[in-house]
Short mmCIF file of C-alpha atoms in Angstrom, two decimals:
data_model
loop_
_atom_site.label_atom_id
_atom_site.label_comp_id
_atom_site.label_asym_id
_atom_site.label_seq_id
_atom_site.Cartn_x
_atom_site.Cartn_y
_atom_site.Cartn_z
CA UNK Y 11 11.32 -9.09 11.89
CA UNK Y 12 10.13 -5.91 11.33
CA UNK Y 13 7.13 -5.82 9.09
CA UNK Y 14 6.56 -3.41 6.29
CA UNK Y 15 4.00 -2.06 4.82
CA UNK Y 16 4.12 -2.25 0.92
CA UNK Y 17 4.69 1.16 0.79
CA UNK Y 18 7.74 0.82 2.83
CA UNK Y 19 9.33 -1.64 1.05
CA UNK Y 20 12.07 1.22 -0.72
CA UNK Y 21 13.10 1.37 3.05
CA UNK Y 22 13.37 -2.49 4.17
CA UNK Y 23 15.44 -2.95 0.64
CA UNK Y 24 17.94 -0.50 1.71
CA UNK Y 25 17.85 -1.36 4.81
CA UNK Y 26 19.09 -4.89 3.96
CA UNK Y 27 21.62 -3.44 2.03
CA UNK Y 28 23.04 -1.76 4.58
CA UNK Y 29 23.09 -4.67 6.74
CA UNK Y 30 24.26 -6.99 4.03
CA UNK Y 31 27.56 -4.00 3.83
CA UNK Y 32 27.80 -4.43 7.66
CA UNK Y 33 28.11 -8.19 7.24
CA UNK Y 34 30.56 -8.18 4.16
CA UNK Y 35 32.85 -5.70 6.12
CA UNK Y 36 33.17 -7.99 9.07
CA UNK Y 37 33.34 -11.26 7.53
CA UNK Y 38 35.79 -10.30 4.71
CA UNK Y 39 37.49 -7.58 7.01
CA UNK Y 40 36.81 -5.01 4.39
CA UNK Y 41 36.25 -1.30 4.93
CA UNK Y 42 32.54 -0.73 3.95
CA UNK Y 43 32.35 2.71 5.50
CA UNK Y 44 31.87 4.70 2.91
CA UNK Y 45 29.33 2.67 1.18
CA UNK Y 46 27.20 2.65 4.17
CA UNK Y 47 27.58 5.68 4.87
CA UNK Y 48 26.01 6.43 1.21
CA UNK Y 49 23.75 3.81 1.83
CA UNK Y 50 22.48 5.32 5.18
CA UNK Y 51 22.41 8.89 3.41
CA UNK Y 52 20.19 7.17 0.80
CA UNK Y 53 18.05 5.83 3.37
CA UNK Y 54 17.20 9.16 5.34
CA UNK Y 55 16.38 10.92 2.25
CA UNK Y 56 14.43 8.01 0.49
CA UNK Y 57 12.53 8.00 3.99
CA UNK Y 58 11.98 11.52 4.46
CA UNK Y 59 10.37 11.26 0.72
CA UNK Y 60 7.68 8.45 1.57
CA UNK Y 61 6.77 9.69 4.60
CA UNK Y 62 6.10 13.35 3.50
CA UNK Y 63 4.13 12.24 0.83
CA UNK Y 64 1.50 9.69 2.26
CA UNK Y 65 -1.63 9.68 0.92
CA UNK Y 66 -4.42 9.74 3.94
CA UNK Y 67 -5.19 5.84 2.76
CA UNK Y 68 -1.62 5.13 3.71
CA UNK Y 69 -2.07 7.02 7.06
CA UNK Y 70 -5.00 4.99 7.94
CA UNK Y 71 -2.13 1.72 7.30
CA UNK Y 72 0.34 3.55 9.50
CA UNK Y 73 -2.29 4.06 12.21
CA UNK Y 74 -2.94 0.17 12.40
CA UNK Y 75 0.69 -0.75 11.99
CA UNK Y 76 1.11 -3.92 13.92
CA UNK Y 77 4.33 -2.87 15.75
CA UNK Y 78 2.87 0.31 16.28
CA UNK Y 79 2.78 1.21 20.24
CA UNK Y 80 -0.62 0.60 22.24
CA UNK Y 81 -1.87 2.52 25.10
CA UNK Y 82 -0.08 -0.08 27.79
CA UNK Y 83 3.07 1.10 26.22
CA UNK Y 84 2.95 5.04 26.54
CA UNK Y 85 1.29 4.39 29.84
CA UNK Y 86 4.42 2.66 31.03
CA UNK Y 87 6.79 4.57 29.83
CA UNK Y 88 5.52 7.72 30.59
CA UNK Y 89 4.98 6.87 34.45
CA UNK Y 90 8.16 4.91 34.07
CA UNK Y 91 6.64 1.51 35.47
CA UNK Y 92 4.54 3.73 38.29
CA UNK Y 93 1.21 3.18 37.29
CA UNK Y 94 -1.52 1.00 38.97
CA UNK Y 95 -4.83 -0.55 36.91
CA UNK Y 96 -7.83 -0.42 38.24
CA UNK Y 97 -10.53 -3.02 37.09
CA UNK Y 98 -14.60 -3.42 36.68
CA UNK Y 99 -17.28 -1.41 35.92
CA UNK Y 100 -18.77 -2.34 39.58
CA UNK Y 101 -21.84 -3.62 37.59
CA UNK Y 102 -20.95 -6.30 34.99
CA UNK Y 103 -17.46 -7.13 34.14
CA UNK Y 104 -14.12 -6.15 33.60
CA UNK Y 105 -13.83 -4.80 30.29
CA UNK Y 106 -10.09 -6.18 29.02
CA UNK Y 107 -10.16 -3.63 25.47
CA UNK Y 108 -10.67 -0.84 28.00
CA UNK Y 109 -8.08 -0.14 30.60
CA UNK Y 110 -7.20 2.27 33.25
CA UNK Y 111 -5.97 3.77 36.61
CA UNK Y 112 -3.53 5.70 38.70
CA UNK Y 113 -0.03 6.39 37.14
CA UNK Y 114 2.25 8.56 38.01
CA UNK Y 115 4.49 11.70 35.65
CA UNK Y 116 7.63 12.62 37.09
CA UNK Y 117 5.61 12.81 41.00
CA UNK Y 118 2.46 14.00 39.80
CA UNK Y 119 -0.98 11.89 39.98
CA UNK Y 120 -3.00 11.53 36.78
CA UNK Y 121 -6.00 8.73 35.60
CA UNK Y 122 -4.57 7.68 32.48
CA UNK Y 123 -7.99 5.65 30.37
CA UNK Y 124 -7.48 4.03 26.92
CA UNK Y 125 -8.50 1.25 24.18
CA UNK Y 126 -6.03 -1.55 24.46
CA UNK Y 127 -5.45 -3.88 21.04
CA UNK Y 128 -3.06 -7.24 21.53
CA UNK Y 129 0.50 -7.09 20.34
CA UNK Y 130 -0.20 -11.31 18.67
CA UNK Y 131 -3.50 -12.62 17.97
CA UNK Y 132 -4.02 -14.42 21.36
CA UNK Y 133 -3.92 -11.06 22.95
CA UNK Y 134 -6.22 -9.52 20.19
CA UNK Y 135 -8.66 -11.64 21.12
CA UNK Y 136 -7.96 -11.34 24.55
CA UNK Y 137 -8.04 -7.32 24.21
CA UNK Y 138 -11.15 -7.88 21.47
CA UNK Y 139 -9.26 -6.06 19.29
CA UNK Y 140 -9.51 -2.45 21.05
CA UNK Y 141 -13.68 -2.74 20.82
CA UNK Y 142 -15.05 -1.56 24.45
CA UNK Y 143 -18.53 -3.10 25.22
CA UNK Y 144 -20.80 -1.02 27.48
CA UNK Y 145 -18.97 -1.81 30.72
CA UNK Y 146 -15.78 -0.65 29.12
CA UNK Y 147 -17.83 2.78 28.88
CA UNK Y 148 -18.76 2.63 32.09
CA UNK Y 149 -15.68 1.59 33.52
CA UNK Y 150 -14.05 4.43 31.86
CA UNK Y 151 -16.25 6.87 33.19
CA UNK Y 152 -16.47 5.31 37.15
CA UNK Y 153 -12.32 5.78 37.02
CA UNK Y 154 -12.82 9.73 35.21
CA UNK Y 155 -15.35 10.49 38.13
CA UNK Y 156 -12.73 8.93 40.44
CA UNK Y 157 -10.33 10.87 39.19
CA UNK Y 158 -12.58 14.50 39.53
CA UNK Y 159 -13.24 13.29 43.48
CA UNK Y 160 -9.50 13.28 44.02
CA UNK Y 161 -8.93 16.16 41.65
CA UNK Y 162 -6.58 14.42 39.86
CA UNK Y 163 -6.30 14.90 35.78
CA UNK Y 164 -7.03 12.20 33.06
CA UNK Y 165 -5.18 11.92 30.00
CA UNK Y 166 -7.37 9.68 27.83
CA UNK Y 167 -5.52 7.20 24.73
CA UNK Y 168 -7.96 6.76 22.13
CA UNK Y 169 -6.93 3.60 20.04
CA UNK Y 170 -10.00 1.90 18.55
CA UNK Y 171 -11.55 0.51 15.09
CA UNK Y 172 -15.07 1.52 17.28
CA UNK Y 173 -17.42 0.42 19.95
CA UNK Y 174 -18.24 -3.73 19.80
CA UNK Y 175 -21.33 -4.18 17.96
CA UNK Y 176 -22.51 -7.48 18.96
CA UNK Y 177 -25.74 -8.06 19.75
CA UNK Y 178 -24.60 -8.29 24.27
CA UNK Y 179 -23.12 -5.19 24.00
CA UNK Y 180 -26.47 -3.70 22.44
CA UNK Y 181 -28.63 -5.02 25.30
CA UNK Y 182 -26.66 -3.93 27.76
CA UNK Y 183 -26.78 -0.51 26.78
CA UNK Y 184 -23.80 0.55 24.10
CA UNK Y 185 -25.21 3.92 22.94
CA UNK Y 186 -27.09 3.96 26.12
CA UNK Y 187 -22.81 3.72 27.79
CA UNK Y 188 -21.16 6.22 25.52
CA UNK Y 189 -24.06 8.79 25.15
CA UNK Y 190 -23.38 8.86 29.13
CA UNK Y 191 -19.70 9.43 28.88
CA UNK Y 192 -19.72 11.99 26.58
CA UNK Y 193 -22.46 13.92 28.95
CA UNK Y 194 -20.39 13.51 32.15
CA UNK Y 195 -16.89 14.82 30.25
CA UNK Y 196 -18.38 17.44 29.25
CA UNK Y 197 -18.68 18.44 32.89
CA UNK Y 198 -16.40 16.91 34.89
CA UNK Y 199 -14.09 19.15 36.44
CA UNK Y 200 -10.59 18.23 36.02
CA UNK Y 201 -8.47 18.92 33.15
CA UNK Y 202 -8.92 15.97 29.78
CA UNK Y 203 -6.38 15.46 27.87
CA UNK Y 204 -7.40 13.43 24.82
CA UNK Y 205 -4.85 11.78 22.67
CA UNK Y 206 -5.57 10.02 19.47
CA UNK Y 207 -2.56 7.64 19.34
CA UNK Y 208 -4.11 5.19 16.21
CA UNK Y 209 -7.58 4.94 15.34
CA UNK Y 210 -9.91 6.72 16.24
CA UNK Y 211 -13.18 5.30 14.74
CA UNK Y 212 -17.01 6.74 15.56
CA UNK Y 213 -18.39 6.68 18.93
CA UNK Y 214 -15.68 3.93 20.06
CA UNK Y 215 -13.69 6.76 20.02
CA UNK Y 216 -15.80 9.88 21.36
CA UNK Y 217 -16.79 7.78 24.05
CA UNK Y 218 -13.55 8.69 25.63
CA UNK Y 219 -12.95 11.52 23.54
CA UNK Y 220 -14.45 14.93 25.02
CA UNK Y 221 -11.88 16.64 26.31
CA UNK Y 222 -10.09 20.29 27.11
CA UNK Y 223 -7.15 19.30 24.60
CA UNK Y 224 -7.97 16.58 21.93
CA UNK Y 225 -4.57 15.86 20.05
CA UNK Y 226 -3.83 13.30 17.15
CA UNK Y 227 -0.72 12.07 16.64
CA UNK Y 228 0.64 12.26 13.23
CA UNK Y 229 -0.32 9.27 11.49
CA UNK Y 230 -3.30 8.53 12.65
CA UNK Y 231 -7.24 8.93 11.59
CA UNK Y 232 -10.22 10.43 13.19
CA UNK Y 233 -13.74 9.74 11.65
CA UNK Y 234 -17.52 8.71 11.87
CA UNK Y 235 -16.92 5.21 9.92
CA UNK Y 236 -13.68 3.60 8.55
CA UNK Y 237 -12.63 4.19 4.94
CA UNK Y 238 -13.47 0.37 4.47
CA UNK Y 239 -16.78 0.63 5.44
CA UNK Y 240 -17.26 3.53 3.40
CA UNK Y 241 -16.48 2.08 0.35
CA UNK Y 242 -19.22 -0.45 0.83
CA UNK Y 243 -21.71 1.71 1.49
CA UNK Y 244 -21.10 3.79 -1.26
CA UNK Y 245 -19.52 1.66 -3.67
CA UNK Y 246 -20.91 -1.93 -2.18
CA UNK Y 247 -17.09 -2.53 -2.09
CA UNK Y 248 -13.99 -2.73 -0.21
CA UNK Y 249 -11.73 -1.59 -3.70
CA UNK Y 250 -12.75 1.86 -3.17
CA UNK Y 251 -11.02 2.62 0.28
CA UNK Y 252 -8.27 4.74 -0.95
CA UNK Y 253 -11.49 7.31 -2.62
CA UNK Y 254 -13.17 6.59 0.74
CA UNK Y 255 -10.17 7.76 2.50
CA UNK Y 256 -9.75 10.63 0.62
CA UNK Y 257 -13.21 11.73 0.71
CA UNK Y 258 -13.52 11.48 4.53
CA UNK Y 259 -10.76 13.67 5.81
CA UNK Y 260 -10.13 11.69 8.43
CA UNK Y 261 -6.39 12.52 9.01
CA UNK Y 262 -4.52 14.32 11.76
CA UNK Y 263 -4.02 17.52 9.46
CA UNK Y 264 -7.65 17.59 8.00
CA UNK Y 265 -8.94 17.41 11.61
CA UNK Y 266 -6.62 20.18 12.85
CA UNK Y 267 -8.11 22.87 9.70
CA UNK Y 268 -11.47 21.78 9.87
CA UNK Y 269 -10.75 22.57 13.94
CA UNK Y 270 -12.41 19.25 15.46
CA UNK Y 271 -8.69 19.23 16.84
CA UNK Y 272 -6.67 21.10 18.86
CA UNK Y 273 -3.29 20.03 18.01
CA UNK Y 274 -1.14 17.73 16.28
CA UNK Y 275 2.08 15.47 17.81
CA UNK Y 276 5.36 15.42 15.71
CA UNK Y 277 5.89 11.49 14.69
CA UNK Y 278 9.50 10.27 13.98
CA UNK Y 279 10.13 10.80 10.81
CA UNK Y 280 9.70 6.75 10.12
CA UNK Y 281 6.55 6.37 12.33
CA UNK Y 282 6.38 5.99 15.88
CA UNK Y 283 6.61 2.02 15.45
CA UNK Y 284 10.26 2.81 14.02
CA UNK Y 285 10.74 4.90 17.27
CA UNK Y 286 8.87 3.63 19.76
CA UNK Y 287 10.99 5.72 22.52
CA UNK Y 288 11.26 9.20 20.72
CA UNK Y 289 7.64 8.92 20.36
CA UNK Y 290 7.16 8.20 24.46
CA UNK Y 291 8.74 11.06 24.90
CA UNK Y 292 7.40 13.50 22.97
CA UNK Y 293 3.68 12.67 23.84
CA UNK Y 294 5.44 12.91 27.83
CA UNK Y 295 6.69 16.26 27.30
CA UNK Y 296 2.71 17.50 25.54
CA UNK Y 297 1.12 15.46 28.30
CA UNK Y 298 3.05 17.81 30.98
CA UNK Y 299 2.74 21.32 29.33
CA UNK Y 300 -1.08 20.77 28.82
CA UNK Y 301 -1.58 19.64 32.58
CA UNK Y 302 0.07 22.72 33.52
CA UNK Y 303 -1.66 24.82 31.01
CA UNK Y 304 -5.14 23.80 32.14
CA UNK Y 305 -4.43 23.82 35.64
CA UNK Y 306 -4.24 27.37 35.77
CA UNK Y 307 -8.00 27.79 34.51
CA UNK Y 308 -10.74 27.47 37.18
CA UNK Y 309 -12.69 24.89 36.93
CA UNK Y 310 -16.14 26.34 36.05
CA UNK Y 311 -14.21 28.11 33.22
CA UNK Y 312 -12.56 25.19 32.07
CA UNK Y 313 -15.76 23.10 31.43
CA UNK Y 314 -17.35 26.25 29.68
CA UNK Y 315 -14.47 26.37 27.25
CA UNK Y 316 -14.72 22.78 26.76
CA UNK Y 317 -18.62 22.63 26.06
CA UNK Y 318 -18.45 25.55 23.81
CA UNK Y 319 -15.96 24.31 21.81
CA UNK Y 320 -18.02 20.91 21.29
CA UNK Y 321 -20.88 23.07 20.57
CA UNK Y 322 -19.57 25.52 18.10
CA UNK Y 323 -18.36 22.38 16.06
CA UNK Y 324 -20.15 21.77 12.44
CA UNK Y 325 -21.82 25.69 12.37
CA UNK Y 326 -20.90 27.31 9.86
CA UNK Y 327 -21.96 31.28 9.50
#
């Protein structure tokens, strides 16, 4: 059974009415075609009305929707199952919150890296809710260096509430691992495409978020802090999370306007969680397009452009 957010309830109500009309037509052998068509038109209109007027906080809610596709779902769809996951950082352990490996997109080999959340309570615990430890970021860097060695492009999928903040993570050098990734990704000689598919929180996102192209899905967010944490710091309460989301300017439109990301990928009108197949096809198309364009640029020039893009951020003349 589908899960609906509070602002999606009018959509839920119309879908239930359509299902009821279909059952009546079937059970009573009545022609309900006109009624169903009327309800479907209302549903389409209401869906467009709701999703074209989303607040920043509602977009944050959508980015966390439990039915929203996660990294491995995108990889599986884009590669049509032609994916070989690689494990471990060759030092501590294999972090289940960070996944990666070789995949094939229409015959072309690509290195995929991304944070993975779980689809149920057990898997969320197994994946540590998408919060990687230092060994996760070191695994990601190992895989990106492997891609560079074999001259293959890199695609990262970002979806994390942040890097894991536990004591053991700090003891193993969480800050150093993220900083090392940012430094190394600036100079990797193969094309890097970073796609924010859900939450893009703080250094946890930046640890795999330095690329030639950084792109956000329409209903995602990218910020140094979550709205709840911002609210708790400024107002000592989570009650102001909507106000914090507005002030943080964390939506894809805000990020594009501020030139902190390179583009926005439109989602299906009712969100990626309602039509994942369409979302997969759109992301695959964008990945292929950017790989083709970036592969034509000289590696040294590509690295210089990448570095200049990030060093110019936040500079006002």
